[in-house]
XYZ file of C-alpha atoms in Angstrom:
377
model
C 29.236 13.782 4.224
C 28.256 16.712 6.438
C 26.764 19.971 5.241
C 26.805 23.001 7.524
C 24.734 26.036 6.513
C 25.812 29.354 8.046
C 23.300 32.186 7.971
C 22.232 35.297 9.834
C 21.013 38.824 9.345
C 23.040 40.824 6.822
C 26.167 42.348 8.319
C 26.590 40.048 11.337
C 29.787 38.435 10.003
C 28.468 35.056 8.865
C 30.882 34.917 5.892
C 33.882 35.370 8.179
C 32.652 32.692 10.579
C 31.820 30.276 7.741
C 35.342 30.772 6.378
C 36.852 30.356 9.866
C 34.876 27.150 10.421
C 36.016 25.748 7.073
C 39.631 26.638 7.864
C 39.358 24.951 11.275
C 37.936 21.764 9.774
C 40.710 21.599 7.181
C 43.335 22.196 9.891
C 41.898 19.182 11.743
C 42.399 16.966 8.690
C 38.945 17.069 7.060
C 38.841 17.762 3.332
C 36.530 20.789 3.277
C 34.769 22.927 0.687
C 33.367 26.338 1.624
C 30.600 27.456 -0.750
C 29.086 30.931 -1.046
C 25.475 31.169 -2.242
C 25.210 34.779 -1.072
C 24.593 36.994 -4.151
C 26.934 39.573 -2.596
C 29.928 37.236 -2.673
C 32.611 38.136 -0.134
C 33.972 34.675 0.678
C 37.018 35.231 -1.530
C 37.688 38.483 0.321
C 37.594 36.659 3.678
C 40.089 34.059 2.486
C 42.192 36.660 0.691
C 41.979 34.334 -2.311
C 40.342 34.747 -5.710
C 37.335 32.406 -6.063
C 35.178 31.578 -9.055
C 32.258 29.384 -10.082
C 34.373 26.201 -9.843
C 36.137 25.024 -6.675
C 39.702 26.222 -6.256
C 42.251 25.321 -3.610
C 42.732 27.840 -0.818
C 45.049 25.686 1.290
C 45.835 22.037 1.925
C 42.485 20.210 2.343
C 40.585 23.516 1.949
C 38.814 24.739 -1.198
C 36.325 27.504 -1.926
C 33.735 28.328 -4.575
C 31.245 31.141 -5.215
C 28.068 29.810 -6.855
C 26.881 31.999 -9.720
C 23.118 31.416 -9.607
C 22.378 33.654 -12.589
C 24.638 31.554 -14.813
C 22.898 28.430 -13.523
C 19.550 29.929 -14.536
C 20.845 30.648 -18.027
C 22.350 27.191 -18.517
C 20.046 24.830 -16.608
C 16.559 26.271 -16.347
C 15.553 27.317 -19.860
C 15.412 23.762 -21.237
C 13.177 22.448 -18.449
C 10.953 25.532 -18.590
C 10.417 24.910 -22.300
C 9.306 21.339 -21.627
C 6.995 22.482 -18.826
C 5.454 25.067 -21.122
C 4.734 22.388 -23.738
C 3.083 20.102 -21.177
C 0.956 22.915 -19.740
C -0.184 23.964 -23.198
C -1.128 20.356 -23.896
C -3.207 20.346 -20.717
C -5.434 23.082 -22.142
C -3.665 26.269 -21.102
C -2.912 28.787 -23.796
C 0.731 29.653 -24.411
C 0.560 32.976 -22.560
C -0.740 31.333 -19.365
C 1.732 28.482 -19.707
C 4.611 30.941 -20.012
C 3.492 32.783 -16.853
C 3.152 29.579 -14.844
C 6.636 28.380 -15.727
C 8.366 31.508 -14.453
C 8.816 30.132 -10.959
C 9.842 32.726 -8.362
C 13.122 31.927 -6.682
C 14.338 29.515 -9.344
C 17.858 30.977 -9.102
C 17.969 30.106 -5.382
C 16.646 26.624 -6.157
C 19.402 26.053 -8.690
C 21.984 27.368 -6.208
C 20.802 24.771 -3.678
C 20.970 22.130 -6.406
C 24.561 23.163 -7.116
C 25.452 22.787 -3.422
C 24.076 19.272 -3.507
C 25.994 18.459 -6.691
C 29.246 19.744 -5.224
C 28.675 17.809 -2.003
C 27.860 14.522 -3.722
C 30.285 14.643 -6.658
C 33.339 16.176 -5.012
C 35.988 14.602 -2.782
C 35.057 16.678 0.285
C 34.108 15.264 3.663
C 32.474 18.510 4.770
C 30.749 21.326 2.894
C 30.303 24.642 4.724
C 27.813 26.965 3.021
C 27.976 30.728 3.411
C 24.295 31.442 2.785
C 22.709 34.776 1.989
C 21.025 36.913 4.659
C 18.366 35.205 6.753
C 15.321 36.100 4.642
C 16.981 34.816 1.472
C 18.114 31.650 3.245
C 14.624 30.901 4.535
C 13.264 31.299 1.013
C 16.052 29.065 -0.293
C 15.323 26.307 2.226
C 11.555 26.480 1.629
C 11.797 26.188 -2.156
C 12.036 22.388 -2.587
C 8.746 21.898 -0.761
C 7.088 24.932 -2.368
C 7.995 23.965 -5.941
C 7.029 20.342 -5.308
C 3.613 21.559 -4.116
C 3.347 23.758 -7.210
C 3.908 20.773 -9.505
C 1.363 18.702 -7.580
C -1.276 21.444 -7.898
C -0.645 21.846 -11.621
C -0.397 18.179 -12.609
C -1.987 16.327 -9.681
C -0.163 13.757 -7.549
C -0.270 11.198 -10.366
C -0.790 13.529 -13.292
C 0.625 12.867 -16.738
C 3.952 14.627 -16.899
C 7.081 14.475 -18.992
C 10.106 12.580 -17.817
C 11.814 15.907 -17.142
C 9.054 17.033 -14.781
C 9.053 13.661 -13.057
C 12.801 13.921 -12.598
C 12.360 17.423 -11.201
C 9.856 16.121 -8.663
C 12.234 13.372 -7.590
C 15.059 15.884 -7.418
C 13.002 18.183 -5.174
C 12.183 15.286 -2.872
C 15.891 14.523 -2.686
C 16.725 18.125 -1.802
C 14.059 18.185 0.882
C 15.357 14.915 2.325
C 18.897 16.274 2.343
C 17.874 19.431 4.210
C 15.763 17.670 6.830
C 18.242 14.900 7.700
C 20.019 16.196 10.830
C 22.767 13.604 10.466
C 23.743 15.287 7.177
C 22.622 18.936 7.236
C 22.453 21.448 10.065
C 22.230 25.224 10.311
C 24.477 27.459 12.398
C 22.873 30.817 13.098
C 25.121 33.860 13.458
C 23.935 36.979 15.296
C 25.285 40.082 16.937
C 24.048 40.760 20.488
C 21.567 43.480 19.559
C 17.850 43.246 20.249
C 16.775 43.814 16.637
C 19.137 41.109 15.395
C 18.156 38.685 18.161
C 14.454 39.208 17.388
C 15.084 38.151 13.787
C 17.169 35.192 14.959
C 14.291 33.955 17.126
C 11.888 34.185 14.191
C 14.419 32.285 12.109
C 14.574 29.495 14.700
C 10.787 29.135 14.499
C 10.784 29.105 10.700
C 13.561 26.505 10.480
C 11.763 24.312 13.018
C 8.616 24.534 10.891
C 10.642 23.225 7.944
C 12.082 20.382 10.005
C 15.613 21.751 9.550
C 17.947 21.302 12.527
C 19.871 24.197 14.086
C 23.017 22.886 15.759
C 24.193 26.132 17.346
C 24.126 29.901 17.641
C 27.149 32.189 17.517
C 27.145 35.682 19.002
C 29.697 37.628 16.987
C 31.439 40.964 17.588
C 31.206 41.194 21.350
C 33.097 44.111 22.839
C 36.436 42.882 24.284
C 36.686 41.761 27.892
C 36.858 44.676 30.400
C 40.419 43.916 31.503
C 41.998 45.527 28.426
C 40.030 48.789 28.437
C 42.076 51.953 28.782
C 41.619 55.678 28.187
C 38.562 57.790 27.574
C 36.744 55.130 25.531
C 36.560 52.732 28.486
C 33.184 54.053 29.684
C 31.642 53.651 26.211
C 33.049 50.128 25.843
C 31.799 49.166 29.313
C 28.271 50.388 28.507
C 28.230 48.602 25.162
C 29.436 45.309 26.618
C 26.896 45.556 29.436
C 24.111 45.950 26.866
C 25.401 42.996 24.871
C 25.593 40.786 27.963
C 22.020 41.773 28.857
C 20.764 40.698 25.419
C 22.521 37.333 25.694
C 21.105 36.885 29.196
C 17.608 37.409 27.769
C 18.296 34.695 25.195
C 19.386 32.329 27.948
C 16.289 33.162 30.023
C 14.149 32.287 27.000
C 15.796 28.871 26.801
C 17.889 29.734 23.731
C 21.288 28.721 25.034
C 24.143 28.071 25.058
C 25.423 30.632 22.593
C 29.057 30.556 21.467
C 30.823 33.934 21.559
C 33.410 35.687 19.407
C 34.909 39.051 20.360
C 35.188 41.978 17.979
C 38.570 42.505 16.323
C 40.290 45.853 15.913
C 41.539 44.686 12.495
C 39.324 43.071 9.864
C 40.080 39.310 9.848
C 41.311 38.462 6.340
C 43.388 35.432 5.380
C 43.912 32.027 6.953
C 45.989 33.081 10.002
C 43.312 35.572 11.128
C 40.521 33.099 10.414
C 42.240 30.337 12.379
C 42.651 32.742 15.301
C 38.867 33.282 15.310
C 38.289 29.523 15.032
C 40.533 28.924 18.064
C 38.451 31.364 20.111
C 35.196 29.882 18.832
C 35.909 26.154 19.014
C 39.058 25.670 21.104
C 39.844 21.964 20.992
C 36.229 20.987 20.209
C 35.038 19.602 16.882
C 33.684 22.535 14.816
C 30.901 20.250 13.576
C 29.676 19.378 17.063
C 27.663 22.588 17.440
C 26.042 23.622 20.683
C 22.369 23.180 19.932
C 19.748 21.122 21.743
C 19.144 17.509 20.669
C 16.955 17.260 17.584
C 13.369 16.269 18.401
C 10.649 15.185 15.953
C 8.634 18.100 14.587
C 5.313 16.344 15.321
C 4.354 14.064 18.202
C 0.847 12.648 18.635
C -0.717 11.418 21.874
C -4.220 10.103 22.571
C -6.325 12.324 24.830
C -9.851 12.268 26.199
C -12.178 12.649 23.230
C -9.389 12.941 20.666
C -5.690 13.684 20.449
C -3.011 16.218 21.285
C -0.500 17.136 18.603
C 2.754 18.619 19.872
C 4.711 20.728 17.392
C 8.367 21.164 18.468
C 8.593 24.839 17.699
C 10.527 27.530 19.627
C 8.152 30.443 20.188
C 8.871 33.891 21.570
C 6.380 35.265 24.095
C 5.163 37.833 21.573
C 5.060 35.462 18.579
C 1.995 35.731 16.351
C 0.650 32.229 15.701
C -2.242 31.194 13.477
C -3.624 27.684 12.898
C -6.020 26.491 10.206
C -7.101 23.290 8.500
C -6.512 23.040 4.754
C -7.984 19.698 3.674
C -5.753 17.077 5.345
C -3.048 19.570 6.241
C -2.475 21.778 9.247
C -1.483 25.297 8.218
C 0.808 26.873 10.820
C 1.796 30.515 10.495
C 4.345 31.995 12.898
C 5.319 35.652 12.551
C 4.429 35.593 8.868
C 6.170 32.283 8.024
C 3.639 29.664 6.910
C 3.880 25.956 6.326
C 1.368 23.270 5.444
C 2.070 20.140 7.495
C 0.433 16.880 6.466
C -1.527 15.536 9.417
C -0.917 11.943 10.475
C -3.657 9.596 9.281
C -5.528 9.246 12.631
C -5.879 13.029 12.928
C -7.324 13.753 9.497
C -10.985 13.243 10.517
C -10.495 15.442 13.597
C -11.196 19.119 14.152
C -9.075 21.642 16.014
C -10.598 22.585 19.373
C -7.802 24.665 20.882
C -4.085 25.266 21.202
C -1.530 26.680 23.607
C 2.237 26.955 23.841
C 4.700 25.879 26.502
C 8.463 25.635 26.868
C 8.599 22.726 24.408
C 6.541 24.271 21.617
C 2.956 24.326 20.427
C 0.249 21.947 21.677
C -2.787 21.520 19.404
C -5.957 19.818 20.714
C -8.092 17.866 18.250
C -11.496 16.291 18.808
C -11.909 12.819 17.362
C -15.024 13.210 15.207
C -15.570 13.665 11.483
C -15.981 17.453 11.651
C -13.623 19.943 10.092
C -12.201 22.898 12.027
C-alpha cells in the first residue's frame, strides 16, 4: 500500500494534479483510490464525475470519494466524547470542566485522517492519493495524532487509569502517527505556483513537515506560462515578462537547494475529465512512475554525534535564510519552533542530562550543541 498526500496553498491546482496522478496510476495498471479531505470538495468536478462519501468507480481501476468530516463527527465522535467525559468527571473534574476538555479542536480533521486510513487498509486499492485541504489545514491535520496523544497523556498520565475506549484511541493515534511517518508508505507531494508568496509558504511547509518526520517526495510547479515558441500577437510581451518572473522564482528555489521541481504549463481550457487529466499526467510524469517523486532521499530527523565536552544533535530540517528559529528545553524534550510551527521532540537518552550551549544552521539543517553535564538549558 502507498499513500500519496497532495497539498499546497489554496488555488494552486492541487486537486487537478491529485486527480491527474490518480488517473495516471490507474492507466498504468494500479488499482487507485483518490480521496478528497478538502472541505471545499472539487475532486468530483475535476473528474467530471459525481462523488459521494463512499467510493465510486470513475474508470477501470480508478475510484474516487469525498470524505464528509462533519458526518464523521456526528457518527463517530459523540460516543467516545461521552466516555471521556465520564472518566474525567471520575478523576475529580466537575461536569462543566469535563465537557470543555473533551471538545478537542480539530477533531473533524482527525476523523478525516482516520477515514483515509480505513479506506486504505480495508479497500482493494494498491494506491491511495489524497487531495488534502490547503497547506495550513493539512499541517494541522498531520499534527493532530501527536497533539491529541499528548493531550491524553497530560490528562491521564502515561499509565493513567483510562477506559478501554481511551486506550484504544491512544493506540489508534500511535498507529496514525506511524502511518504518516513511514516513508515507505506515506509521502507528501507539494504543489505550488511559481510566485514568491506561494513559494515562501511552500518553504515553511517543508520545514514543518520535516519537523513532523513526514517525507516530501517531490514538488510540482503548476501553471507556468507556455513556452515562448507559441507566443503571438500583442500579448506576447506580457507572457514573456510573466514567464521570465516565474523562471526567476524557480531559479531561486534551485539556488536554495530545493530542487528538482517538476513543471506543468498553464492550460487555456480548464482540465476536466479523464482525457484532460491524462494529458497533464503525460506532461508531468512522461514514462516515469508517478509514485517515484523527485525529492531528496529521506534522512533521519535526528542524528547524534559525540563532541568535545558533550554532543552535537543534527536536526534534518530545511531552513530558509530568513527563517525564525527558537529552541528551548521542556523537561526531556527539545522544543523547536520554526516560523511559528512548534514541535516537542523527545531527546535521546544520552542527551537528557545535557544543556543547550548553542546552535547554528547549515545546508543540511540545524545543528544543536549540548554540554554533557547535569544542568538544564
